[in-house]
Short mmCIF file of C-alpha atoms in Angstrom, two decimals:
data_model
loop_
_atom_site.label_atom_id
_atom_site.label_comp_id
_atom_site.label_asym_id
_atom_site.label_seq_id
_atom_site.Cartn_x
_atom_site.Cartn_y
_atom_site.Cartn_z
CA UNK U 508 -65.66 -42.46 -65.59
CA UNK U 509 -62.06 -41.72 -64.68
CA UNK U 510 -61.99 -44.96 -62.77
CA UNK U 511 -63.23 -46.79 -65.87
CA UNK U 512 -60.43 -45.29 -67.97
CA UNK U 513 -57.84 -46.22 -65.37
CA UNK U 514 -59.12 -49.79 -65.18
CA UNK U 515 -58.83 -50.16 -68.94
CA UNK U 516 -55.30 -48.78 -68.91
CA UNK U 517 -54.25 -51.18 -66.14
CA UNK U 518 -55.44 -54.07 -68.30
CA UNK U 519 -53.15 -52.79 -71.03
CA UNK U 520 -50.09 -52.89 -68.82
CA UNK U 521 -50.82 -56.22 -67.09
CA UNK U 522 -51.90 -58.07 -70.27
CA UNK U 523 -54.09 -60.46 -68.29
CA UNK U 524 -57.07 -62.40 -69.64
CA UNK U 525 -60.40 -60.97 -68.51
CA UNK U 526 -63.32 -63.18 -67.50
CA UNK U 527 -67.00 -62.53 -68.06
CA UNK U 528 -68.57 -62.54 -64.56
CA UNK U 529 -70.15 -59.12 -64.40
CA UNK U 530 -73.90 -59.03 -63.85
CA UNK U 531 -76.25 -60.51 -61.28
CA UNK U 532 -79.68 -61.32 -62.77
CA UNK U 533 -82.65 -59.49 -61.27
CA UNK U 534 -84.29 -61.94 -58.81
CA UNK U 535 -87.66 -60.27 -59.40
CA UNK U 536 -87.52 -60.63 -63.16
CA UNK U 537 -90.39 -62.46 -64.80
CA UNK U 538 -89.90 -64.21 -68.11
CA UNK U 539 -92.39 -63.77 -70.94
CA UNK U 540 -94.80 -61.11 -72.10
CA UNK U 541 -94.63 -58.33 -74.66
CA UNK U 542 -94.24 -54.54 -74.54
CA UNK U 543 -95.13 -51.71 -76.89
CA UNK U 544 -92.79 -48.83 -77.73
CA UNK U 545 -93.83 -45.87 -79.91
CA UNK U 546 -91.92 -43.55 -82.23
CA UNK U 547 -93.00 -40.71 -84.46
CA UNK U 548 -90.65 -41.62 -87.31
CA UNK U 549 -89.94 -44.94 -88.96
CA UNK U 550 -86.54 -46.54 -88.56
CA UNK U 551 -84.07 -45.85 -91.35
CA UNK U 552 -81.94 -49.00 -91.00
CA UNK U 553 -81.04 -51.82 -88.63
CA UNK U 554 -77.62 -52.40 -90.21
CA UNK U 555 -75.07 -51.99 -87.40
CA UNK U 556 -72.48 -50.61 -89.82
CA UNK U 557 -74.85 -47.84 -90.91
CA UNK U 558 -77.36 -47.09 -88.14
CA UNK U 559 -76.27 -44.18 -86.00
CA UNK U 560 -79.19 -42.40 -84.39
CA UNK U 561 -80.64 -42.67 -80.91
CA UNK U 562 -83.81 -44.30 -82.22
CA UNK U 563 -82.22 -47.36 -83.81
CA UNK U 564 -79.18 -47.59 -81.50
CA UNK U 565 -80.82 -49.72 -78.80
CA UNK U 566 -82.71 -51.76 -81.41
CA UNK U 567 -79.47 -52.68 -83.15
CA UNK U 568 -77.87 -53.45 -79.81
CA UNK U 569 -80.59 -56.04 -79.13
CA UNK U 570 -80.18 -57.68 -82.55
CA UNK U 571 -76.39 -57.85 -82.66
CA UNK U 572 -73.35 -58.38 -80.44
CA UNK U 573 -69.72 -57.33 -80.58
CA UNK U 574 -66.56 -58.67 -78.98
CA UNK U 575 -67.10 -56.35 -76.02
CA UNK U 576 -70.20 -55.07 -74.24
CA UNK U 577 -71.27 -53.07 -71.17
CA UNK U 578 -72.78 -54.10 -67.87
CA UNK U 579 -76.50 -53.22 -68.30
CA UNK U 580 -77.40 -49.70 -67.20
CA UNK U 581 -73.75 -48.66 -66.78
CA UNK U 582 -70.66 -47.60 -68.73
CA UNK U 583 -68.59 -50.47 -67.29
CA UNK U 584 -67.00 -52.68 -69.93
CA UNK U 585 -67.51 -56.44 -69.99
CA UNK U 586 -66.65 -59.12 -72.56
CA UNK U 587 -69.30 -59.87 -75.18
CA UNK U 588 -68.79 -62.42 -77.93
CA UNK U 589 -65.24 -62.65 -76.65
CA UNK U 590 -65.20 -64.88 -73.59
CA UNK U 591 -61.79 -63.48 -72.66
CA UNK U 592 -58.96 -61.48 -74.15
CA UNK U 593 -55.30 -60.65 -73.70
CA UNK U 594 -53.49 -57.40 -74.45
CA UNK U 595 -49.76 -57.21 -75.11
CA UNK U 596 -47.57 -55.15 -72.81
CA UNK U 597 -47.04 -52.48 -75.46
CA UNK U 598 -50.79 -52.09 -75.95
CA UNK U 599 -50.60 -52.91 -79.66
CA UNK U 600 -51.94 -56.47 -79.90
CA UNK U 601 -55.32 -57.71 -78.69
CA UNK U 602 -56.12 -61.43 -78.79
CA UNK U 603 -59.80 -62.28 -78.35
CA UNK U 604 -61.02 -65.78 -77.51
CA UNK U 605 -64.58 -66.32 -78.74
CA UNK U 606 -67.37 -68.04 -76.85
CA UNK U 607 -68.32 -71.54 -77.94
CA UNK U 608 -71.81 -72.28 -79.18
CA UNK U 609 -72.81 -68.81 -80.37
CA UNK U 610 -75.08 -68.89 -83.41
CA UNK U 611 -76.57 -66.29 -85.72
CA UNK U 612 -80.34 -65.96 -85.98
CA UNK U 613 -80.20 -68.13 -89.11
CA UNK U 614 -78.72 -70.99 -87.07
CA UNK U 615 -75.14 -70.84 -88.36
CA UNK U 616 -72.29 -70.90 -85.85
CA UNK U 617 -70.39 -67.63 -85.42
CA UNK U 618 -66.60 -67.86 -85.92
CA UNK U 619 -63.51 -65.67 -86.02
CA UNK U 620 -63.95 -65.35 -89.80
CA UNK U 621 -67.20 -63.49 -89.13
CA UNK U 622 -65.40 -61.07 -86.81
CA UNK U 623 -62.79 -60.29 -89.44
CA UNK U 624 -65.39 -59.92 -92.19
CA UNK U 625 -67.44 -57.53 -90.07
CA UNK U 626 -64.46 -55.28 -89.26
CA UNK U 627 -63.36 -55.31 -92.91
CA UNK U 628 -66.90 -54.39 -93.97
CA UNK U 629 -67.37 -51.46 -91.60
CA UNK U 630 -64.03 -49.91 -92.64
CA UNK U 631 -64.56 -50.45 -96.37
CA UNK U 632 -65.46 -47.06 -97.95
CA UNK U 633 -68.06 -48.80 -100.12
CA UNK U 634 -70.10 -49.47 -96.97
CA UNK U 635 -70.20 -45.72 -96.23
CA UNK U 636 -70.27 -46.37 -92.51
CA UNK U 637 -70.46 -43.20 -90.41
CA UNK U 638 -68.47 -45.10 -87.77
CA UNK U 639 -65.49 -46.08 -89.91
CA UNK U 640 -63.29 -43.48 -88.21
CA UNK U 641 -63.56 -45.30 -84.88
CA UNK U 642 -61.28 -48.00 -86.26
CA UNK U 643 -58.43 -45.71 -87.30
CA UNK U 644 -55.92 -47.28 -84.91
CA UNK U 645 -56.16 -50.76 -86.50
CA UNK U 646 -53.14 -51.57 -88.65
CA UNK U 647 -54.07 -51.21 -92.32
CA UNK U 648 -56.97 -48.78 -91.74
CA UNK U 649 -55.40 -46.11 -93.97
CA UNK U 650 -55.13 -48.52 -96.88
CA UNK U 651 -58.75 -49.51 -96.43
CA UNK U 652 -59.75 -45.85 -96.39
CA UNK U 653 -57.94 -44.94 -99.60
CA UNK U 654 -59.19 -48.03 -101.40
CA UNK U 655 -55.78 -49.67 -101.84
CA UNK U 656 -56.80 -52.64 -99.67
CA UNK U 657 -59.98 -54.64 -99.21
CA UNK U 658 -59.05 -56.25 -95.90
CA UNK U 659 -57.61 -54.91 -92.64
CA UNK U 660 -54.00 -56.00 -92.33
CA UNK U 661 -54.20 -55.88 -88.55
CA UNK U 662 -57.09 -58.33 -88.13
CA UNK U 663 -56.01 -61.98 -88.27
CA UNK U 664 -57.98 -65.19 -87.83
CA UNK U 665 -55.76 -67.36 -85.64
CA UNK U 666 -58.27 -70.23 -85.55
CA UNK U 667 -62.08 -70.48 -85.68
CA UNK U 668 -62.33 -69.37 -82.02
CA UNK U 669 -59.51 -66.79 -81.89
CA UNK U 670 -58.99 -63.45 -83.58
CA UNK U 671 -55.94 -61.19 -83.22
CA UNK U 672 -56.15 -57.44 -83.76
CA UNK U 673 -52.94 -55.43 -84.16
CA UNK U 674 -52.93 -51.66 -83.82
CA UNK U 675 -50.66 -49.17 -85.55
CA UNK U 676 -50.54 -47.11 -82.33
CA UNK U 677 -51.67 -47.58 -78.75
CA UNK U 678 -55.32 -46.63 -78.36
CA UNK U 679 -56.75 -46.10 -74.87
CA UNK U 680 -60.28 -46.35 -76.28
CA UNK U 681 -59.96 -49.57 -78.26
CA UNK U 682 -61.96 -51.86 -75.95
CA UNK U 683 -64.76 -49.28 -75.98
CA UNK U 684 -64.65 -49.29 -79.78
CA UNK U 685 -65.09 -53.06 -79.75
CA UNK U 686 -68.30 -52.54 -77.73
CA UNK U 687 -70.08 -50.05 -79.99
CA UNK U 688 -72.67 -51.08 -82.58
CA UNK U 689 -70.31 -50.56 -85.51
CA UNK U 690 -68.22 -53.48 -84.22
CA UNK U 691 -71.19 -55.86 -84.31
CA UNK U 692 -70.56 -59.24 -85.93
CA UNK U 693 -72.66 -59.99 -89.02
CA UNK U 694 -72.91 -63.05 -91.30
CA UNK U 695 -71.37 -62.50 -94.74
CA UNK U 696 -73.83 -64.74 -96.59
CA UNK U 697 -76.83 -62.70 -95.41
CA UNK U 698 -75.15 -59.39 -96.29
CA UNK U 699 -74.34 -60.83 -99.72
CA UNK U 700 -77.93 -61.94 -100.15
CA UNK U 701 -79.55 -58.61 -99.35
CA UNK U 702 -76.78 -56.14 -100.19
CA UNK U 703 -77.84 -52.58 -99.42
CA UNK U 704 -81.10 -53.95 -97.98
CA UNK U 705 -79.35 -55.87 -95.19
CA UNK U 706 -80.54 -53.11 -92.83
CA UNK U 707 -84.12 -54.20 -93.58
CA UNK U 708 -83.30 -57.90 -93.11
CA UNK U 709 -80.86 -57.90 -90.17
CA UNK U 710 -79.40 -61.14 -88.88
CA UNK U 711 -77.13 -61.10 -85.85
CA UNK U 712 -76.37 -63.05 -82.69
CA UNK U 713 -78.38 -60.78 -80.38
CA UNK U 714 -81.02 -61.37 -77.73
CA UNK U 715 -83.83 -60.56 -80.16
CA UNK U 716 -84.43 -61.19 -83.85
CA UNK U 717 -86.55 -59.26 -86.31
CA UNK U 718 -89.86 -61.01 -86.92
CA UNK U 719 -91.72 -58.31 -88.87
CA UNK U 720 -91.15 -54.86 -90.35
CA UNK U 721 -94.13 -53.16 -91.95
CA UNK U 722 -92.77 -49.90 -93.27
CA UNK U 723 -94.38 -46.87 -91.71
CA UNK U 724 -96.36 -48.96 -89.21
CA UNK U 725 -94.49 -51.37 -86.99
CA UNK U 726 -91.48 -53.51 -86.22
CA UNK U 727 -91.72 -56.69 -84.17
CA UNK U 728 -88.77 -58.20 -82.31
CA UNK U 729 -89.12 -61.71 -80.94
CA UNK U 730 -87.02 -63.47 -78.34
CA UNK U 731 -83.96 -65.35 -79.57
CA UNK U 732 -84.51 -68.66 -77.77
CA UNK U 733 -80.93 -69.68 -78.59
CA UNK U 734 -79.28 -66.56 -77.18
CA UNK U 735 -75.89 -67.28 -75.68
CA UNK U 736 -76.42 -65.22 -72.50
CA UNK U 737 -78.32 -67.47 -70.12
CA UNK U 738 -81.64 -66.19 -68.80
CA UNK U 739 -82.14 -63.20 -71.08
CA UNK U 740 -83.97 -61.63 -72.70
CA UNK U 741 -86.92 -61.76 -70.33
CA UNK U 742 -89.49 -60.52 -72.86
CA UNK U 743 -90.95 -62.70 -75.59
CA UNK U 744 -91.68 -59.76 -77.85
CA UNK U 745 -91.07 -56.04 -78.33
CA UNK U 746 -93.49 -54.19 -80.61
CA UNK U 747 -92.33 -50.85 -82.02
CA UNK U 748 -95.19 -48.75 -83.41
CA UNK U 749 -94.00 -45.95 -85.69
CA UNK U 750 -95.88 -42.97 -87.08
CA UNK U 751 -97.12 -42.17 -83.57
CA UNK U 752 -97.23 -38.52 -82.51
CA UNK U 753 -95.59 -38.11 -79.06
CA UNK U 754 -98.67 -36.45 -77.55
CA UNK U 755 -100.84 -39.35 -78.70
CA UNK U 756 -98.26 -41.82 -77.39
CA UNK U 757 -98.46 -40.16 -73.97
CA UNK U 758 -102.25 -40.45 -73.94
CA UNK U 759 -102.01 -44.11 -74.89
CA UNK U 760 -99.49 -44.71 -72.10
CA UNK U 761 -101.93 -43.12 -69.68
CA UNK U 762 -104.59 -45.51 -71.01
CA UNK U 763 -102.35 -48.55 -70.57
CA UNK U 764 -101.84 -49.14 -74.31
CA UNK U 765 -98.14 -48.17 -74.47
CA UNK U 766 -95.26 -49.15 -72.18
CA UNK U 767 -92.56 -46.64 -73.14
CA UNK U 768 -93.00 -43.55 -75.37
CA UNK U 769 -89.80 -43.75 -77.39
CA UNK U 770 -89.71 -40.03 -78.16
CA UNK U 771 -89.97 -39.19 -74.47
CA UNK U 772 -92.31 -36.80 -72.71
CA UNK U 773 -93.61 -34.15 -75.14
CA UNK U 774 -92.24 -30.77 -73.98
CA UNK U 775 -95.72 -29.23 -74.16
CA UNK U 776 -96.92 -31.83 -71.66
CA UNK U 777 -93.91 -31.92 -69.37
CA UNK U 778 -95.21 -29.56 -66.67
CA UNK U 779 -98.58 -31.30 -66.67
CA UNK U 780 -96.96 -34.72 -66.24
CA UNK U 781 -94.65 -33.60 -63.44
CA UNK U 782 -97.50 -31.88 -61.59
CA UNK U 783 -99.55 -35.10 -61.47
CA UNK U 784 -98.19 -37.46 -58.78
CA UNK U 785 -99.59 -40.55 -60.53
CA UNK U 786 -97.79 -39.67 -63.77
CA UNK U 787 -94.66 -38.26 -62.14
CA UNK U 788 -94.21 -41.61 -60.39
CA UNK U 789 -93.71 -43.21 -63.81
CA UNK U 790 -91.06 -40.69 -64.90
CA UNK U 791 -87.46 -41.87 -65.08
CA UNK U 792 -84.71 -39.25 -65.07
CA UNK U 793 -81.04 -39.76 -65.79
CA UNK U 794 -77.96 -37.83 -66.68
CA UNK U 795 -76.41 -38.25 -70.08
CA UNK U 796 -73.20 -37.43 -71.89
CA UNK U 797 -75.00 -35.11 -74.29
CA UNK U 798 -74.45 -31.89 -76.20
CA UNK U 799 -77.00 -30.25 -78.50
CA UNK U 800 -75.43 -28.02 -81.14
CA UNK U 801 -75.82 -26.19 -84.43
CA UNK U 802 -73.47 -27.29 -87.20
CA UNK U 803 -72.23 -24.93 -89.90
CA UNK U 804 -70.90 -26.42 -93.13
CA UNK U 805 -67.40 -24.94 -93.32
CA UNK U 806 -67.13 -25.82 -97.02
CA UNK U 807 -70.17 -23.67 -97.93
CA UNK U 808 -69.91 -19.84 -98.13
CA UNK U 809 -70.22 -17.81 -96.02
CA UNK U 810 -69.63 -20.45 -93.34
CA UNK U 811 -66.17 -21.01 -94.80
CA UNK U 812 -65.29 -17.79 -92.95
CA UNK U 813 -64.51 -18.38 -89.26
CA UNK U 814 -65.78 -14.91 -88.30
CA UNK U 815 -69.24 -15.79 -89.62
CA UNK U 816 -69.25 -18.97 -87.55
CA UNK U 817 -68.12 -17.10 -84.47
CA UNK U 818 -70.86 -14.53 -85.07
CA UNK U 819 -73.49 -17.29 -85.08
CA UNK U 820 -72.14 -18.51 -81.73
CA UNK U 821 -72.53 -15.02 -80.29
CA UNK U 822 -76.03 -14.53 -81.69
CA UNK U 823 -77.73 -17.55 -80.07
CA UNK U 824 -79.50 -16.90 -76.78
CA UNK U 825 -79.00 -20.27 -75.06
CA UNK U 826 -80.94 -19.40 -71.92
CA UNK U 827 -84.02 -18.57 -73.95
CA UNK U 828 -83.75 -21.80 -75.92
CA UNK U 829 -83.51 -23.83 -72.70
CA UNK U 830 -86.83 -22.30 -71.63
CA UNK U 831 -88.38 -23.96 -74.71
CA UNK U 832 -87.58 -27.37 -73.17
CA UNK U 833 -88.83 -26.42 -69.70
CA UNK U 834 -85.36 -25.87 -68.29
CA UNK U 835 -84.28 -29.49 -68.76
CA UNK U 836 -80.72 -28.53 -69.72
CA UNK U 837 -77.79 -26.24 -69.02
CA UNK U 838 -76.06 -23.90 -71.49
CA UNK U 839 -73.20 -25.58 -73.36
CA UNK U 840 -69.88 -23.80 -73.77
CA UNK U 841 -67.94 -26.45 -75.69
CA UNK U 842 -68.43 -29.79 -77.47
CA UNK U 843 -67.86 -31.90 -74.35
CA UNK U 844 -70.60 -32.08 -71.68
CA UNK U 845 -69.57 -31.11 -68.11
CA UNK U 846 -69.58 -34.71 -66.83
CA UNK U 847 -67.20 -35.94 -69.53
CA UNK U 848 -63.50 -36.36 -68.67
CA UNK U 849 -61.51 -33.72 -70.55
CA UNK U 850 -64.16 -30.99 -70.13
CA UNK U 851 -62.44 -27.61 -69.80
CA UNK U 852 -63.48 -26.15 -66.47
CA UNK U 853 -63.83 -22.37 -66.36
CA UNK U 854 -64.15 -21.92 -70.12
CA UNK U 855 -67.08 -19.57 -70.77
CA UNK U 856 -67.41 -20.08 -74.52
CA UNK U 857 -68.91 -17.37 -76.71
CA UNK U 858 -70.99 -14.88 -74.76
CA UNK U 859 -74.43 -13.92 -76.05
CA UNK U 860 -73.64 -10.59 -77.74
CA UNK U 861 -75.67 -9.69 -80.88
CA UNK U 862 -73.83 -6.41 -81.39
CA UNK U 863 -70.43 -8.09 -81.37
CA UNK U 864 -71.86 -10.70 -83.74
CA UNK U 865 -72.94 -7.96 -86.17
CA UNK U 866 -69.43 -6.48 -86.05
CA UNK U 867 -67.91 -9.86 -86.92
CA UNK U 868 -70.26 -10.25 -89.89
CA UNK U 869 -69.16 -6.82 -91.13
CA UNK U 870 -65.50 -7.83 -90.80
CA UNK U 871 -66.30 -10.98 -92.78
CA UNK U 872 -67.78 -8.91 -95.60
CA UNK U 873 -71.39 -9.94 -95.03
CA UNK U 874 -72.52 -7.03 -92.90
CA UNK U 875 -75.69 -6.73 -94.95
CA UNK U 876 -76.62 -10.25 -93.91
CA UNK U 877 -77.32 -13.35 -95.96
CA UNK U 878 -79.88 -16.13 -96.40
CA UNK U 879 -79.37 -19.77 -95.44
CA UNK U 880 -81.18 -23.00 -94.52
CA UNK U 881 -81.37 -24.61 -91.09
CA UNK U 882 -82.28 -28.32 -91.12
CA UNK U 883 -84.11 -29.73 -88.12
CA UNK U 884 -85.76 -32.99 -87.07
CA UNK U 885 -89.54 -32.55 -87.18
CA UNK U 886 -90.31 -33.91 -83.69
CA UNK U 887 -91.26 -31.39 -81.00
CA UNK U 888 -89.54 -29.42 -79.48
CA UNK U 889 -86.92 -29.30 -82.22
CA UNK U 890 -88.89 -27.18 -84.72
CA UNK U 891 -89.61 -24.68 -81.93
CA UNK U 892 -85.93 -24.58 -81.00
CA UNK U 893 -85.12 -23.97 -84.66
CA UNK U 894 -87.58 -21.08 -84.68
CA UNK U 895 -85.85 -19.56 -81.65
CA UNK U 896 -82.49 -19.86 -83.43
CA UNK U 897 -84.09 -18.36 -86.54
CA UNK U 898 -85.22 -15.32 -84.50
CA UNK U 899 -81.80 -14.91 -82.89
CA UNK U 900 -80.02 -14.97 -86.25
CA UNK U 901 -82.57 -12.60 -87.81
CA UNK U 902 -81.53 -10.07 -85.18
CA UNK U 903 -78.04 -9.93 -86.71
CA UNK U 904 -79.23 -9.94 -90.32
CA UNK U 905 -79.16 -13.63 -91.16
CA UNK U 906 -82.37 -14.89 -92.81
CA UNK U 907 -82.92 -18.53 -91.93
CA UNK U 908 -85.25 -20.85 -93.83
CA UNK U 909 -86.20 -23.82 -91.65
CA UNK U 910 -86.22 -27.25 -93.28
CA UNK U 911 -88.21 -29.43 -90.85
CA UNK U 912 -87.82 -33.08 -91.93
CA UNK U 913 -87.88 -36.62 -90.60
CA UNK U 914 -84.77 -37.62 -88.73
CA UNK U 915 -83.47 -39.88 -91.51
CA UNK U 916 -83.75 -37.06 -94.06
CA UNK U 917 -81.83 -34.63 -91.88
CA UNK U 918 -79.11 -37.22 -91.30
CA UNK U 919 -78.92 -37.88 -95.04
CA UNK U 920 -78.54 -34.18 -95.84
CA UNK U 921 -75.89 -33.80 -93.15
CA UNK U 922 -73.88 -36.75 -94.41
CA UNK U 923 -74.13 -35.54 -98.02
CA UNK U 924 -72.99 -32.04 -97.06
CA UNK U 925 -76.07 -30.38 -98.58
CA UNK U 926 -77.27 -28.78 -95.34
CA UNK U 927 -75.64 -25.39 -94.58
CA UNK U 928 -76.79 -25.55 -90.96
CA UNK U 929 -78.32 -28.32 -88.81
CA UNK U 930 -79.84 -28.18 -85.35
CA UNK U 931 -78.79 -31.51 -83.92
CA UNK U 932 -81.67 -31.84 -81.46
CA UNK U 933 -83.39 -35.23 -81.45
CA UNK U 934 -80.18 -36.53 -83.03
CA UNK U 935 -77.83 -34.59 -80.76
CA UNK U 936 -74.61 -36.21 -79.69
CA UNK U 937 -74.79 -38.62 -76.78
CA UNK U 938 -71.49 -40.36 -76.15
CA UNK U 939 -71.05 -43.88 -77.48
CA UNK U 940 -68.65 -44.42 -74.59
CA UNK U 941 -67.40 -42.25 -71.69
CA UNK U 942 -64.22 -40.89 -73.19
CA UNK U 943 -63.46 -37.44 -74.67
CA UNK U 944 -62.28 -38.93 -77.94
CA UNK U 945 -65.85 -40.01 -78.73
CA UNK U 946 -66.92 -36.41 -79.29
CA UNK U 947 -64.15 -35.85 -81.82
CA UNK U 948 -63.53 -38.59 -84.41
CA UNK U 949 -67.04 -39.19 -85.77
CA UNK U 950 -68.41 -35.63 -85.49
CA UNK U 951 -65.41 -33.29 -85.72
CA UNK U 952 -62.58 -35.36 -87.20
CA UNK U 953 -61.59 -35.60 -90.85
CA UNK U 954 -62.80 -39.21 -91.17
CA UNK U 955 -66.30 -38.21 -90.05
CA UNK U 956 -66.40 -35.48 -92.72
CA UNK U 957 -66.47 -38.07 -95.51
CA UNK U 958 -69.60 -38.75 -97.56
CA UNK U 959 -72.27 -40.18 -95.32
CA UNK U 960 -70.36 -39.32 -92.15
CA UNK U 961 -71.73 -37.71 -89.01
CA UNK U 962 -69.41 -34.68 -89.16
CA UNK U 963 -72.07 -32.44 -90.67
CA UNK U 964 -69.94 -29.32 -90.43
CA UNK U 965 -67.47 -31.06 -92.79
CA UNK U 966 -64.77 -29.61 -90.54
CA UNK U 967 -61.35 -31.18 -91.12
CA UNK U 968 -58.27 -29.95 -89.28
CA UNK U 969 -55.39 -32.33 -90.01
CA UNK U 970 -53.30 -30.88 -87.19
CA UNK U 971 -56.05 -31.57 -84.68
CA UNK U 972 -56.47 -35.10 -86.03
CA UNK U 973 -52.78 -35.64 -85.27
CA UNK U 974 -53.18 -34.18 -81.78
CA UNK U 975 -56.25 -36.34 -81.16
CA UNK U 976 -54.39 -39.48 -82.22
CA UNK U 977 -51.51 -38.56 -79.91
CA UNK U 978 -53.93 -38.13 -77.01
CA UNK U 979 -55.47 -41.53 -77.62
CA UNK U 980 -52.03 -43.11 -77.74
CA UNK U 981 -51.54 -42.22 -74.05
CA UNK U 982 -52.65 -45.58 -72.66
CA UNK U 983 -50.32 -45.51 -69.64
CA UNK U 984 -52.43 -44.80 -66.51
CA UNK U 985 -49.63 -42.57 -65.22
CA UNK U 986 -50.37 -40.23 -68.13
CA UNK U 987 -54.15 -40.08 -67.60
CA UNK U 988 -54.09 -36.42 -66.52
CA UNK U 989 -51.85 -35.49 -69.47
CA UNK U 990 -54.22 -37.27 -71.82
CA UNK U 991 -57.25 -35.34 -70.57
CA UNK U 992 -55.31 -32.06 -70.83
CA UNK U 993 -54.42 -32.95 -74.43
CA UNK U 994 -58.10 -33.51 -75.21
CA UNK U 995 -59.03 -30.24 -73.54
CA UNK U 996 -56.56 -28.45 -75.82
CA UNK U 997 -58.09 -30.11 -78.87
CA UNK U 998 -61.59 -28.91 -78.01
CA UNK U 999 -60.43 -25.39 -77.21
CA UNK U 1000 -58.95 -25.20 -80.70
CA UNK U 1001 -62.24 -26.51 -82.11
CA UNK U 1002 -64.02 -23.64 -80.36
CA UNK U 1003 -61.61 -21.15 -81.93
CA UNK U 1004 -62.46 -22.54 -85.37
CA UNK U 1005 -66.17 -22.61 -84.40
CA UNK U 1006 -67.59 -25.26 -86.78
CA UNK U 1007 -70.37 -25.64 -84.19
CA UNK U 1008 -72.43 -23.45 -81.96
CA UNK U 1009 -72.86 -25.60 -78.81
CA UNK U 1010 -76.27 -24.79 -77.30
CA UNK U 1011 -77.12 -26.99 -74.32
CA UNK U 1012 -76.41 -30.15 -72.33
CA UNK U 1013 -79.70 -31.95 -71.77
CA UNK U 1014 -80.99 -34.25 -69.03
CA UNK U 1015 -82.97 -37.34 -70.07
CA UNK U 1016 -86.57 -37.85 -69.02
CA UNK U 1017 -88.70 -40.79 -70.08
CA UNK U 1018 -91.74 -42.67 -68.79
CA UNK U 1019 -92.72 -46.28 -68.33
CA UNK U 1020 -96.04 -48.01 -67.73
CA UNK U 1021 -96.83 -49.32 -64.23
CA UNK U 1022 -96.28 -52.91 -65.34
CA UNK U 1023 -92.68 -52.37 -66.47
CA UNK U 1024 -89.99 -53.91 -64.28
CA UNK U 1025 -86.24 -53.60 -64.04
CA UNK U 1026 -83.84 -51.04 -62.64
CA UNK U 1027 -84.55 -47.45 -63.70
CA UNK U 1028 -81.05 -47.24 -65.19
CA UNK U 1029 -82.19 -49.65 -67.90
CA UNK U 1030 -84.66 -47.00 -69.13
CA UNK U 1031 -81.99 -44.32 -69.33
CA UNK U 1032 -79.19 -46.73 -70.19
CA UNK U 1033 -76.13 -44.67 -71.18
CA UNK U 1034 -75.16 -47.02 -74.01
CA UNK U 1035 -78.48 -48.64 -74.97
CA UNK U 1036 -80.37 -45.43 -75.60
CA UNK U 1037 -83.26 -45.12 -74.94
CA UNK U 1038 -84.01 -48.55 -73.37
CA UNK U 1039 -82.04 -51.72 -72.72
CA UNK U 1040 -84.65 -54.13 -74.07
CA UNK U 1041 -82.63 -57.22 -73.15
CA UNK U 1042 -83.03 -56.72 -69.40
CA UNK U 1043 -86.40 -55.02 -68.82
CA UNK U 1044 -89.48 -57.14 -68.11
CA UNK U 1045 -93.17 -56.94 -67.31
CA UNK U 1046 -94.58 -57.69 -63.88
CA UNK U 1047 -97.98 -58.94 -65.03
#
C-alpha cells in the first residue's frame, strides 16, 4: 500500500502520460455461461452517485466505468475510460485523454461532456450523494456545496475526447477518487428521463447491463457485447436472487443451485463448513481494510456529551463480541484497520472497564442511566452482535432498544440523523481505496455529516477537516511519512472526541461453487466487494 502511494506521488512530480497495459487475461478463462448470486435483502439503488453499500458496490462497478480503475483483484490503479493522463508539476491540473469508441448501453458515444456532467451531478447537493465529499479538492466544490454554482469551475471540456480537472489544492488521493463508483460516467439524457428512478434504470458504459429487475425477487445482468475492454466479461449473464436467507443460500450452494452466497457464510454454519473438507475447499479467505463500529449521534442528547460517548466505548466487551462471529476478527482500537497506512501503532484505545464507564456517566449527569435505540442490519450475525452490545450497555445503566431493519432502512435512518446509535456490521466500513483519508471524509468529516451522508454520528470538527485537507495536500513522496503521521494525529483526536466505538477488524470469508473459475482474489476483491463479476467465469 505504501508502494502504491509512492507510485502515485511520483506520477505527480514527473507529469508523464500513463498507458493502460496492466492486466494479462486468464489463459484458462472460458467465455459464456451464467452464474447465480444470492442476497437476503433487495438492492436499494444502482445509481453510482447514490449507491454506497457493499451489496450494490460491485454491481455498480460492473455497470459503470470511471476515468480510473484498478487492476482486478488488487488495489493497483490503472486507467479506465481515460486512455492516458498527464498531471502538472504542481499537482493541481489533471488532463485526461478519453478512449475512442466507448459507448453507453443505449448505444450513444461517451464524450468529455458526459464526464463533466457526471462530476457536476455527484457534487450537486440536490443529488444528495453520500460521496460528494470525496471531490472537495476540485476547484469550485465549495460553491457547488453551498448552492451558489451548478457546475464545477475546475472541470473543463477541452474537446470531445479531453477533459481537464483543476484542483484548489494538491490531493494525493485524487486518482483514487477518480476510480471509485461515485466518479462513474453517466448519460445525462437517461438521468433526465428517469430522474430519481435512474437507480432502477441504470445505463453506463460497463461490462454488464441491466436486463431485468423484479423488485424483491431478482436482478439480471447481461453481457455488454460492445464493452470497450477486449475479451471481458467472460460471463453471458449474472443472476442475483434477493430475499434469500443466508442459511438457505448455503444449502442451495451445496446442492449446486447457487454459485456465490452474497451474504457470505452464515456465522451459525461457519464451524460446520470449515470442518468439512469438501466445503472448506470452496472457502475463499482474504484480508480487508475493514472496521466495524458503533456510531453515536453527537447532535442527539445525551450523546452530545463526550463523556457519555467515552463511557460507551469503555462498556463494550469486544472480545466477547468477536466470539459471536467465531473469532473471525481482531479488536479494533481506532477507526483505521491495522493494515492501513496511518494506523497508530501501540495505541490501546478505550479499555473494557464498566466501572469507569459508570463513573463517566455520573460525571455527565446521567448516572441513573437512559434509554436509547440501536439500529442494526437484520442479517445474521448483526442482530446477535447488537444484543451483545445491548447487554454490555445495560450493565452500566443504558437501556437499548434494538431496531433490526433491512440494510437500506438502516442506511436511510443514518443519513437522516434519526438513529441515535447504529451498529455498522453488514454495512461496516471497508476502504474504497488504500489510503487513510478514505476513513475520514465520508464517515467522519463534516461533508459526510450532511443529509443523506454516511457520517451517521453527524460528527463535524472543522479543525480536523482542515488538518485532514492539509494531510492530503502532501503529495510530495519525500513527505510520505509526515503525511501518515498527520493522519495518525487526526484519528487520535477523533478517538478523544469518541463519535464512534470501534469494535473489530474483520477478515472476509466467502464461498464459491466448484464450477467457478478465476483467481481467488476476484472473490475477495478489495475494491469490487464482494465479487469482481467482470473477470470470473465458469469452467463448465
